Coordinates of C-alpha atoms and ligand atoms in Angstrom, one line a residue:
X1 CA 5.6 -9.8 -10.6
X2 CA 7.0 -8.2 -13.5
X3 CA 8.7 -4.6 -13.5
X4 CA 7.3 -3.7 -16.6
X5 CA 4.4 -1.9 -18.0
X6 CA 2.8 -2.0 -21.1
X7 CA 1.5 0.9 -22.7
X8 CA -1.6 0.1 -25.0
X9 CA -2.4 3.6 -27.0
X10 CA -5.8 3.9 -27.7
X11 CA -5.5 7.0 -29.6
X12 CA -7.0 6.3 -32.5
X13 CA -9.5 4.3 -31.0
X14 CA -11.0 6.0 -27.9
X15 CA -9.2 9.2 -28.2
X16 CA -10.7 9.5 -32.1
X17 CA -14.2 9.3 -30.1
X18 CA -14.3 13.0 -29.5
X19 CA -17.0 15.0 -31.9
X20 CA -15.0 16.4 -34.5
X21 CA -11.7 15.5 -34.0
X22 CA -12.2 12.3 -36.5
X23 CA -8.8 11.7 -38.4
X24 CA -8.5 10.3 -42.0
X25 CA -6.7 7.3 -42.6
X26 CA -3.2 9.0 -44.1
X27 CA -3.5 11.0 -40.8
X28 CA -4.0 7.9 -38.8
X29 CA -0.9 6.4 -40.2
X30 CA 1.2 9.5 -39.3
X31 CA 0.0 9.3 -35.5
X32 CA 1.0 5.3 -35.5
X33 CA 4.5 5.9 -36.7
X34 CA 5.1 8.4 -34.1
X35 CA 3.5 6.5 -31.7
X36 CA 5.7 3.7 -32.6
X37 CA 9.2 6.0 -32.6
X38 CA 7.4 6.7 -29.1
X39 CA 7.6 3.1 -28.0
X40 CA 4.6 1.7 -27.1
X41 CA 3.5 -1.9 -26.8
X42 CA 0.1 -1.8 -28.3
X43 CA -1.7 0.6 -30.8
X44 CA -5.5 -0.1 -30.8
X45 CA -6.4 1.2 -34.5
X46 CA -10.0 0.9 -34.7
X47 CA -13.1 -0.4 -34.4
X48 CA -12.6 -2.1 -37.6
X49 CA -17.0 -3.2 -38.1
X50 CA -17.9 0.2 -37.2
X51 CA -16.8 1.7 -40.3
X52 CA -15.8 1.6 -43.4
X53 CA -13.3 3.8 -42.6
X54 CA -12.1 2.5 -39.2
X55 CA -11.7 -1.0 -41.1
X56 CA -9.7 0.5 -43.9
X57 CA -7.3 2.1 -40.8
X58 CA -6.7 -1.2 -39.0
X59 CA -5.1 -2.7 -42.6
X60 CA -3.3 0.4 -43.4
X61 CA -1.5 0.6 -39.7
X62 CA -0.7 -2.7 -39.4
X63 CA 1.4 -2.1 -42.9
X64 CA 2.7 1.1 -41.8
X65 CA 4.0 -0.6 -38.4
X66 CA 6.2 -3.2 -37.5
X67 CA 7.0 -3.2 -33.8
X68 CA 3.9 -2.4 -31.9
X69 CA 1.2 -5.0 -31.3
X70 CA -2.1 -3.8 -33.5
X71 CA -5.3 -4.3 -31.9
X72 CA -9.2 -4.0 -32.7
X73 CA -11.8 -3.3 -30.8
X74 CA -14.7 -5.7 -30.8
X75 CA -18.1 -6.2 -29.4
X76 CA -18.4 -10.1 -28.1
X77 CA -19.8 -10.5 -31.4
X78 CA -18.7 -13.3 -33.8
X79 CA -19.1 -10.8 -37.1
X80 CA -17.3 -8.2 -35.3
X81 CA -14.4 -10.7 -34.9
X82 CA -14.2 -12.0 -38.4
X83 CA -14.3 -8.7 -39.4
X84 CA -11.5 -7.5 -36.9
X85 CA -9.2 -10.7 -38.2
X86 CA -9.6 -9.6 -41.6
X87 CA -8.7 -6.1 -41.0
X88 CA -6.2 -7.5 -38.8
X89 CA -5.0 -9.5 -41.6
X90 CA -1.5 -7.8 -42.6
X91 CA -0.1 -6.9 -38.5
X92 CA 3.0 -8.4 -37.8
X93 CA 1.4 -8.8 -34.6
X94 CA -1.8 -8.7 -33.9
X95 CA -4.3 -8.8 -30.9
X96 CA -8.3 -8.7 -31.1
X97 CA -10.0 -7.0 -28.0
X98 CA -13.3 -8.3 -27.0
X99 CA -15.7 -7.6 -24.7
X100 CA -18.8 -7.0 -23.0
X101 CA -20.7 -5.1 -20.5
X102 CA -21.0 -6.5 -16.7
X103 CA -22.4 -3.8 -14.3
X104 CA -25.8 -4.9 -13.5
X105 CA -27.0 -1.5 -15.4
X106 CA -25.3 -3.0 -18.6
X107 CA -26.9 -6.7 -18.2
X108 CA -30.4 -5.2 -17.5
X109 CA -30.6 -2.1 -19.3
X110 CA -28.3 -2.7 -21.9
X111 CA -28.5 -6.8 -22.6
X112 CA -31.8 -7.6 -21.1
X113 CA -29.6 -10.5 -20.2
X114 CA -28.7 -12.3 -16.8
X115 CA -25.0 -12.8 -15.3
X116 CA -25.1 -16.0 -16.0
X117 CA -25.9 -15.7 -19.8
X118 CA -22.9 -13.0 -19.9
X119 CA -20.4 -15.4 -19.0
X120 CA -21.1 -17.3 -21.6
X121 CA -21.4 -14.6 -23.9
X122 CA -18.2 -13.2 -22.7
X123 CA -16.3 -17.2 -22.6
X124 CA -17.6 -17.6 -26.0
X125 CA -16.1 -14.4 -28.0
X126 CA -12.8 -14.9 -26.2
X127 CA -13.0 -18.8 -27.5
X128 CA -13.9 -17.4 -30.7
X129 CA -11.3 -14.7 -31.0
X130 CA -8.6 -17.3 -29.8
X131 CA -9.8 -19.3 -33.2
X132 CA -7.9 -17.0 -35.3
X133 CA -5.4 -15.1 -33.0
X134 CA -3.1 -15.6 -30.1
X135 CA -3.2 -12.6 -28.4
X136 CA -7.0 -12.2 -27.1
X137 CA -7.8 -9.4 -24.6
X138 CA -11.2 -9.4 -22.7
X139 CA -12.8 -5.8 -21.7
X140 CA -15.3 -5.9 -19.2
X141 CA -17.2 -2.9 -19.7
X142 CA -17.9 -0.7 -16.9
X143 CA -15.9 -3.0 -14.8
X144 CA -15.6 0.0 -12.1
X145 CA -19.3 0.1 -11.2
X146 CA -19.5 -4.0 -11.0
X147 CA -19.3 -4.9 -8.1
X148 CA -15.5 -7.5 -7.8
X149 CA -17.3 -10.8 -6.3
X150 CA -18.9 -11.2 -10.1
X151 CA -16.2 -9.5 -11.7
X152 CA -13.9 -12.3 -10.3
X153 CA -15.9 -15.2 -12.1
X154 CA -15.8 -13.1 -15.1
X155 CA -12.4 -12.5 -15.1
X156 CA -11.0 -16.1 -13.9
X157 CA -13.9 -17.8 -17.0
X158 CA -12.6 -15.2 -20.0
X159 CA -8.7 -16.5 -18.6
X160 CA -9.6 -20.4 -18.6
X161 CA -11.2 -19.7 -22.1
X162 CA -8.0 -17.9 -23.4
X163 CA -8.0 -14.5 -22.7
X164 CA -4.3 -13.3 -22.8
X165 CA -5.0 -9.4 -21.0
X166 CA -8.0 -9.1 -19.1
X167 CA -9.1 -5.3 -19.6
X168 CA -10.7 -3.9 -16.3
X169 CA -12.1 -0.4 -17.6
X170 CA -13.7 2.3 -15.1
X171 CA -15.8 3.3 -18.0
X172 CA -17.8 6.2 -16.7
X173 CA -14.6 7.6 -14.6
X174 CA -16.4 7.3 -11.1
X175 CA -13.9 5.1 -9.2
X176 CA -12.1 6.7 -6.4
X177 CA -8.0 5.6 -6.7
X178 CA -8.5 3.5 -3.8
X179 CA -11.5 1.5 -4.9
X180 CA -10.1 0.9 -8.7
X181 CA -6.9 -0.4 -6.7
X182 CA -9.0 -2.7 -4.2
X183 CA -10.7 -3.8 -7.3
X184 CA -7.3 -5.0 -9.0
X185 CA -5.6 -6.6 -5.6
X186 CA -9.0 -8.4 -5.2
X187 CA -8.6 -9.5 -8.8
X188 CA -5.1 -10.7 -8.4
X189 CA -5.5 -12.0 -5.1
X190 CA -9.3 -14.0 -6.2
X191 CA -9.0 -15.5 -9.7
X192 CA -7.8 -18.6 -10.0
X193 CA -5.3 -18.6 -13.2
X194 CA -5.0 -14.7 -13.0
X195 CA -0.9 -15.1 -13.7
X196 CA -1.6 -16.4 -17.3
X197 CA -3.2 -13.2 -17.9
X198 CA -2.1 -9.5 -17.8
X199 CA -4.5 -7.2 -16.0
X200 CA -4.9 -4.0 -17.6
X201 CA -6.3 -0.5 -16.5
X202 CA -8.4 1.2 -18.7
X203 CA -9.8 5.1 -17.4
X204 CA -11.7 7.7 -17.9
X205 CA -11.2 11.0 -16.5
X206 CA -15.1 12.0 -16.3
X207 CA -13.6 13.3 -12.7
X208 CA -10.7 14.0 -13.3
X209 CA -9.6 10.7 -11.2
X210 CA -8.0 8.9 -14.3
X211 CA -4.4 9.3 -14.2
X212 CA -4.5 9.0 -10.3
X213 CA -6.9 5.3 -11.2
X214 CA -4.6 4.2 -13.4
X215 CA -1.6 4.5 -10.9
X216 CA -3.5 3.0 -8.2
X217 CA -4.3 -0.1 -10.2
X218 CA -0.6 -0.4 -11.2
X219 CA 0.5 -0.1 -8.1
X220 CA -2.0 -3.2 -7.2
X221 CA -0.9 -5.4 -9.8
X222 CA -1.8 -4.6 -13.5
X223 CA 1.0 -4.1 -15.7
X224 CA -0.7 -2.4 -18.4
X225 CA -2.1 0.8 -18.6
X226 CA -4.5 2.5 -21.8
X227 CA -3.7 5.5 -22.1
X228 CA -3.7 8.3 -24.7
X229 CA -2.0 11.2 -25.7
X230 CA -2.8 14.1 -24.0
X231 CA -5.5 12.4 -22.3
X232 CA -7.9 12.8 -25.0
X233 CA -10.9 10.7 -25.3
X234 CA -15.0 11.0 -25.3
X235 CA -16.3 13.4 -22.4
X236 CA -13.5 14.6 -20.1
X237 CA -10.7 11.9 -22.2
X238 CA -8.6 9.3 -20.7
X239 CA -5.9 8.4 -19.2
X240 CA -2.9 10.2 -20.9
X241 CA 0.1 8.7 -21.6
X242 CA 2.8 11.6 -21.1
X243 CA 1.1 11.6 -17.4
X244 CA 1.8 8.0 -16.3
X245 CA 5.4 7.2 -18.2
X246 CA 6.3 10.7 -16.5
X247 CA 5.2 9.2 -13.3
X248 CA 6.8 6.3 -13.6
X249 CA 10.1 7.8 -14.6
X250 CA 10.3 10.6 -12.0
X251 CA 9.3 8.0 -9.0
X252 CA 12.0 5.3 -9.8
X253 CA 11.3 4.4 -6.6
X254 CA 8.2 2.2 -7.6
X255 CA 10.4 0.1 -10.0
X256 CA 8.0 0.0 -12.7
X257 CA 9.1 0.6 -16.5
X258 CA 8.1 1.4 -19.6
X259 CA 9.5 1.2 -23.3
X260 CA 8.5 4.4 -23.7
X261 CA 11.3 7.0 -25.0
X262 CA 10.4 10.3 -22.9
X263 CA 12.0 12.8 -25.4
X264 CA 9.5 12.1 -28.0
X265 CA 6.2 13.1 -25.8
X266 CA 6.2 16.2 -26.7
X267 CA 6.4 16.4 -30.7
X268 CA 3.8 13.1 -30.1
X269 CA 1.5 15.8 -28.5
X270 CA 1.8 18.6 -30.7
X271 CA 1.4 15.9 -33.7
X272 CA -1.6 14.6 -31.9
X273 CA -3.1 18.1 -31.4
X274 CA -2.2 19.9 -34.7
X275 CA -3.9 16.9 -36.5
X276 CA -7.2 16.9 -34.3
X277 CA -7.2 20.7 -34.2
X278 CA -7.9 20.0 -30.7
X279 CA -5.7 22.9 -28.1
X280 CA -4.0 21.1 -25.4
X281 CA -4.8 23.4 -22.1
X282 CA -2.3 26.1 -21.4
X283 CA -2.2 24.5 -17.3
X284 CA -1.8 20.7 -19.2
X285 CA 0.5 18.0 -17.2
X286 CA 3.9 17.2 -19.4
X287 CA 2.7 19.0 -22.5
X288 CA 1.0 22.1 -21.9
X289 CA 2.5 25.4 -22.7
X290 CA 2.7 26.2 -19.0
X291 CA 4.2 23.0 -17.8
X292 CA 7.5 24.2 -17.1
X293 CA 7.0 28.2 -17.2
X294 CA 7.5 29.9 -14.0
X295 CA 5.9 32.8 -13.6
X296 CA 6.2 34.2 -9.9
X297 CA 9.2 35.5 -8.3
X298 CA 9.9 33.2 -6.0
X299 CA 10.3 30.3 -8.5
X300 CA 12.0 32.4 -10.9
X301 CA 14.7 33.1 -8.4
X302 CA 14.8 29.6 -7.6
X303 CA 14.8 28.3 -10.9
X304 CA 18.0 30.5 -11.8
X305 CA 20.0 29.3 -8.5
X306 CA 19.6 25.8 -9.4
X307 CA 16.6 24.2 -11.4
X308 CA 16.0 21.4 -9.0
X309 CA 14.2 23.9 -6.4
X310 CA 11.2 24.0 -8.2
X311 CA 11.6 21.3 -11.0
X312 CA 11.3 17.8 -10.7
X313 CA 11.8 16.9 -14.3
X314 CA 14.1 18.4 -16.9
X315 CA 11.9 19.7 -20.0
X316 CA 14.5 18.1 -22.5
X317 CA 13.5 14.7 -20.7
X318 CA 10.0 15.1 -22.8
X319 CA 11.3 16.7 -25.5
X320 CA 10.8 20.1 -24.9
X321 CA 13.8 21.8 -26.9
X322 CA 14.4 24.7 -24.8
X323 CA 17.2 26.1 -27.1
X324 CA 14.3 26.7 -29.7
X325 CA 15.2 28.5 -32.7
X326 CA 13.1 31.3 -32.7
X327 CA 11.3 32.0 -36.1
X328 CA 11.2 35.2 -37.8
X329 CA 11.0 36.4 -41.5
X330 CA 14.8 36.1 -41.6
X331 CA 14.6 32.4 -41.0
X332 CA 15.7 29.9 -43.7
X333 CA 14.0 26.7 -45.1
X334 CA 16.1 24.4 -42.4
X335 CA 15.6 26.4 -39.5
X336 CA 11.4 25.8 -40.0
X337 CA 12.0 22.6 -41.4
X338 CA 14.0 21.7 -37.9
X339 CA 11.2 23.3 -35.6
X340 CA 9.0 21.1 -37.2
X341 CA 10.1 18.2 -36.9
X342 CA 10.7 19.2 -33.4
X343 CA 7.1 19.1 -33.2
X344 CA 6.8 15.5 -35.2
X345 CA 6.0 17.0 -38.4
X346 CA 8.7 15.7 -41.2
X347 CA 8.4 17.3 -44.4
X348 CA 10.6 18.1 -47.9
X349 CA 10.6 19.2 -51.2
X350 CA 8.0 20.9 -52.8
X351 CA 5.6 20.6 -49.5
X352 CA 8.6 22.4 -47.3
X353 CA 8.6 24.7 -50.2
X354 CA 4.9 25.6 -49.8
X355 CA 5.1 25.9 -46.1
X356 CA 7.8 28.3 -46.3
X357 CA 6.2 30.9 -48.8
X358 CA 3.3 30.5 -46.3
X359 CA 5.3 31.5 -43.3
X360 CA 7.1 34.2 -45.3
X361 CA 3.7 35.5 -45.4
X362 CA 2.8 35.2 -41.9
X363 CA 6.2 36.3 -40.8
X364 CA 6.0 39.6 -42.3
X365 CA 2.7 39.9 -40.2
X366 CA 4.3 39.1 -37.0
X367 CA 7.3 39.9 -35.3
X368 CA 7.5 36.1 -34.0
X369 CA 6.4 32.6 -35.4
X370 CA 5.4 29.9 -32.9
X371 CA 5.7 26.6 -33.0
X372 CA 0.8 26.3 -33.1
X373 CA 2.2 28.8 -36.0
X374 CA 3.7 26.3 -38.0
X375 CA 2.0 23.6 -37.1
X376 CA -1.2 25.1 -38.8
X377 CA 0.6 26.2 -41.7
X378 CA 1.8 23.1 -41.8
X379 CA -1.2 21.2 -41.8
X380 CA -2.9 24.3 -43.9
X381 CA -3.0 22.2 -47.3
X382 CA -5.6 19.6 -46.2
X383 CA -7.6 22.4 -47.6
X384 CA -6.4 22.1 -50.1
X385 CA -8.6 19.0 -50.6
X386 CA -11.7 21.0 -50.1
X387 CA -14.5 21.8 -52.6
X388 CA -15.3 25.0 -51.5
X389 CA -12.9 27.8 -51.1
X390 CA -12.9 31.4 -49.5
X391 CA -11.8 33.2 -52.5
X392 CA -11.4 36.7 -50.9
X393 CA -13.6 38.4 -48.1
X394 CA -14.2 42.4 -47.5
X395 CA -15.8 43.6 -44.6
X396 CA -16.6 47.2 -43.2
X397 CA -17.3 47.4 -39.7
X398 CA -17.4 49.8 -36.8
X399 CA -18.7 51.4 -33.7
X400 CA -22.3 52.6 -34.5
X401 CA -22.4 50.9 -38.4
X402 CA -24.2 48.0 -39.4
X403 CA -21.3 45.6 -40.5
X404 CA -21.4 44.9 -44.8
X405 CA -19.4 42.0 -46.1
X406 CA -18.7 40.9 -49.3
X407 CA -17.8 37.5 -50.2
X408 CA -16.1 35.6 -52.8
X409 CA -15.8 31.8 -53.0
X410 CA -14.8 29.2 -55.9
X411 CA -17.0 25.5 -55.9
X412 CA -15.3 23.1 -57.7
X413 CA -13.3 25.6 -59.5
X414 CA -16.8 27.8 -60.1
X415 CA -16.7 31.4 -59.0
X416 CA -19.3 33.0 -56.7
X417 CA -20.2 36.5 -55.1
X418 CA -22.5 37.7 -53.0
X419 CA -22.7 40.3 -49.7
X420 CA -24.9 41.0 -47.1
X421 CA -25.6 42.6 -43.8
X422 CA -25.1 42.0 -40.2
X423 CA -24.8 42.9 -36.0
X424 CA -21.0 42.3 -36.2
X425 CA -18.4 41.6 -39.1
X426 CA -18.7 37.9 -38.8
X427 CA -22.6 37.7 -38.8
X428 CA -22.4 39.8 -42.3
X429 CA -19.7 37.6 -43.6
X430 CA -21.9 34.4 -42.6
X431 CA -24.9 35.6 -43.7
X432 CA -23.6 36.6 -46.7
X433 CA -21.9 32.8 -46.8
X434 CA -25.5 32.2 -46.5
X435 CA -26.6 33.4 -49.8
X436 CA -24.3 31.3 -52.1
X437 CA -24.4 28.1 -49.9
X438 CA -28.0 27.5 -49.7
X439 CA -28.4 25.0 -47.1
X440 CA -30.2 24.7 -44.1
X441 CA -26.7 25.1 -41.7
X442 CA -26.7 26.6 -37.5
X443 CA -24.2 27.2 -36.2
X444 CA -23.8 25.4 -32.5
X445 CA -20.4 26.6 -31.0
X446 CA -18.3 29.0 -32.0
X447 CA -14.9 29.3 -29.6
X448 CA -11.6 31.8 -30.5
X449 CA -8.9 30.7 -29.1
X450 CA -6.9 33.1 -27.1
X451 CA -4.6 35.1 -28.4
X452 CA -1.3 34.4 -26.3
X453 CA 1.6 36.4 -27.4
X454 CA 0.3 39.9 -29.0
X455 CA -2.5 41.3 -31.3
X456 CA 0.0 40.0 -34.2
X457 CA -1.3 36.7 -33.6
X458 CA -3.1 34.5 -35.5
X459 CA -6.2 33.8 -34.3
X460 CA -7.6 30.0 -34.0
X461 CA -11.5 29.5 -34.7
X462 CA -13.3 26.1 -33.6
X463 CA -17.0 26.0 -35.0
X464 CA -19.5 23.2 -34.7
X465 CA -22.7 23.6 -37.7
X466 CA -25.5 21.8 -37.6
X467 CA -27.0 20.3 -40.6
X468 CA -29.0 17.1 -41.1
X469 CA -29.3 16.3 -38.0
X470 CA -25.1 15.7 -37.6
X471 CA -23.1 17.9 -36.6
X472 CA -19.9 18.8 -38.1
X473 CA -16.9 20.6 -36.4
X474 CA -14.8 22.7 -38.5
X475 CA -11.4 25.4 -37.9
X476 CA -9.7 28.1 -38.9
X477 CA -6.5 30.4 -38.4
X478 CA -5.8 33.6 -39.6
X479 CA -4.0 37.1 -38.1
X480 CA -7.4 38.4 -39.1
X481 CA -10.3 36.8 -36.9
X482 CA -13.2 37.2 -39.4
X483 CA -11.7 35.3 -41.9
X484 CA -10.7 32.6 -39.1
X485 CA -14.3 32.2 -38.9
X486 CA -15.4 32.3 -42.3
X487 CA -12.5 29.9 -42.7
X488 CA -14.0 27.3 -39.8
X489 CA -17.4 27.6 -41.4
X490 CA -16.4 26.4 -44.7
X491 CA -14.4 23.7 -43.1
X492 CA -17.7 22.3 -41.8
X493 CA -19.5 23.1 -44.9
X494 CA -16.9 20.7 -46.8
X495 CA -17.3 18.1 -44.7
X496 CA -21.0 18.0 -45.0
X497 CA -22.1 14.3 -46.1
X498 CA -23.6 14.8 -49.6
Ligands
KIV501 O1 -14.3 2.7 -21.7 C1 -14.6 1.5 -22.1 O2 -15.2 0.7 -21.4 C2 -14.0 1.1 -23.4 C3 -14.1 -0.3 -23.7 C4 -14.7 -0.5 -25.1 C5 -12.7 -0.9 -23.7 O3 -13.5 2.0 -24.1
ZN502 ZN1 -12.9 3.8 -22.9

């Protein structure tokens, strides 16, 4: 069997399932370059008949990339396929992935259909599918909770009809690592025809089982593994892809490789992030903040007598530069431009230029810039795009004072004021929000990020408004919280479908 793994990135697929974190397609094409530079086999760019916009992504990737494999999603549908092959249309390489459900919850409840009847189903969209491409992979949904007798004749009738990857997906993250291997030995070791076919894993991490899945069915036979950066992905995410090339990497003892190039996980993650506005946890395998900060004594002294006592990988192996340059208002145009493109973000000219007044700004707020600094400065401009703006905001707040704040914003260029009162500083600002933008709007969540190095720091709002029955997730950053807020609430006021 082969030493080498695949690595299928499902990113902007199943990872662009979480509420909220929906890129746009000049976003999307940023994350496939980088995920290209990163080295992996396959990008999965959409669910090209789902959307308008999904379809648009799948054309613009497969021109923006050359190396990777591009690959849409599917139902075992005959429109969805045409309409995956014409999205598909300008890949270098391309492979459609098809599928259906096969628990017996997903025939009955889902299908109304019989196992018999989703065999053929299944055999016929892979036939189809194989009509227009020559790379065809078969998902059988919820392939964790079906039991591996039926599984088998799926598997071994999608292969015969021309399936090149055969997708085994734990779709609600219940396996236990020892079942989801069992399941891919008895595939291996019961489906006649199983070596023209790569098996590939496919998991959630509903609890928290998906990395550990993933490795188990590896180490059983499949020799490809969806993953995504920093695990993200609907519910608790999937499998993330820092975790298992990390693995694979530190235990060379498996003999198992991947094409991916370690040093660029980390600027792949804080690109990933930055554009989702989604916080990778502090405690976060590989990427997060704490990953290779020790804390107590004991490993401190370690650490400093030698670096293998408590570390098994080198940061600089992921592409953690640990001789960062720190920021500060004395820093120049190259020394932010390098930090961030340290963190994937390339830019020049007159878009460097507008950065940098910005972090002049913040600079002479704070004594230190970090690197969530710059990246939200950097990525600051989309607002640019927005229709609404917070022109200025005034508040007066206190112990034992109702809280006044007065508001200005420009619509389409138009100027509007208004104040009002409130319990707290950001109910009166909201409120007073209220009174120019007259729509019926609640506000669901409302998080503020932690403040991590000082009360200097800028703090990082993530709001979710209800309104017409969808519900929109919006951010802000600011040194001052209120206007973080009042920031995030226009963000989800601007993306309110018309
Ligand atoms: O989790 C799942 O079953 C999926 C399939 C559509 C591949 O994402
Ligand atoms: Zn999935």
């Amino acid at each position: 069997m082969s030493d080498r793994l695949y690595i299928f990135d499902t990113t902007l697929r199943d990872g662009e399932q979480v509420p909220g974190c929906q890129l746009n397609t000049v976003e999307k094409i940023q994350v496939a370059r980088q995920l290209e530079m990163l080295g992996v086999d396959v990008i999965e760019a959409g669910f090209p008949i789902s959307s308008p916009g999904d379809f648009n992504s799948v054309i613009e990737i497969s021109k923006a990339v050359t190396w990777p494999t591009i690959c849409a999603l599917t139902r075992a549908v005959e429109k969805d396929i045409d309409v995956a092959v014409e999205a598909l249309k300008y890949a270098k390489r391309k492979r459609i992935h098809t599928g259906i459900g096969t628990s017996d919850s997903h025939i009955k409840y889902k299908f109304n259909s019989t196992r018999e009847e989703i065999i053929e189903r299944a055999v016929a969209a892979v036939k189809y599918a194989r009509r227009f491409v020559d790379d065809v992979e078969f998902y059988a949904e919820d392939a964790g909770r079906t039991d591996n007798e039926y599984l088998a004749r799926v598997v071994e009738a999608v292969v015969k009809a021309g399936a090149t990857v055969v997708n085994i997906p734990d779709t609600t993250g219940y396996c236990l690592p020892a079942e989801y291997g069992a399941k891919i030995k008895y595939l291996c070791d019961h489906v006649a025809g199983i070596e023209h076919a790569i098996i590939s894993t496919h998991c959630h991490n509903d609890l928290g089982m998906a990395t550990a899945n993933t490795m188990s069915g590896v180490l059983n036979g499949a020799r490809q593994a969806e993953v995504t950066i920093n695990g993200i992905g609907e519910r608790a995410g999937n499998t993330s892809l820092e975790e298992v090339a990390m693995i694979l990497k530190c235990h060379k003892g498996i003999g198992i490789n991947t094409n991916i190039n370690t040093t660029k996980i980390y600027p792949t993650s804080r690109m990933v992030s930055s554009l989702m506005n989604m916080p990778v946890q502090p405690n976060k395998a590989i990427v997060g903040r704490n990953a290779f900060a020790h804390s107590s004594g004991i490993h401190q002294d370690g650490v400093l007598k030698n670096v293998q006592t408590y570390e098994i990988m080198d940061p600089k192996d992921v592409g953690i530069d640990d001789n960062a340059i720190v920021l500060t208002a004395r820093s120049g145009r190259a020394a932010l431009k390098h930090r961030l493109s340290v963190n994937g973000v390339d830019i020049d000219g007159e878009k460097l230029d507008k950065v940098y007044q910005e972090f002049l700004k913040l600079a002479d707020k704070k004594k230190e810039i970090t690197d969530d600094d710059i990246l939200i400065l950097a990525g600051a401009d989309r607002s640019d795009l927005h229709n609404i703006k917070l022109e200025y905001l005034q508040v007066t707040t206190g112990k034992g004072v109702r809280s006044v704040a007065s508001i200005g914003l420009s619509i389409s260029g138009e100027q509007f004021e208004a104040a009002a009162s409130g319990n707290g500083p950001v109910d009166a600002a909201i409120k007073a929000l209220k009174v120019i933008i007259r729509r019926e709007m609640t506000l669901k969540e409302f998080t503020i990020q932690a403040i991590s190095k000082g009360s200097d720091d800028l703090g990082k709002v993530h709001m979710q408004v209800e309104h017409a029955g969808h519900v929109y997730y919006g951010f802000g950053a600011n040194t001052d919280i209120v206007t973080a807020s009042v920031e995030a609430y226009i963000d989800c006021i601007n993306k309110f479908k018309k």
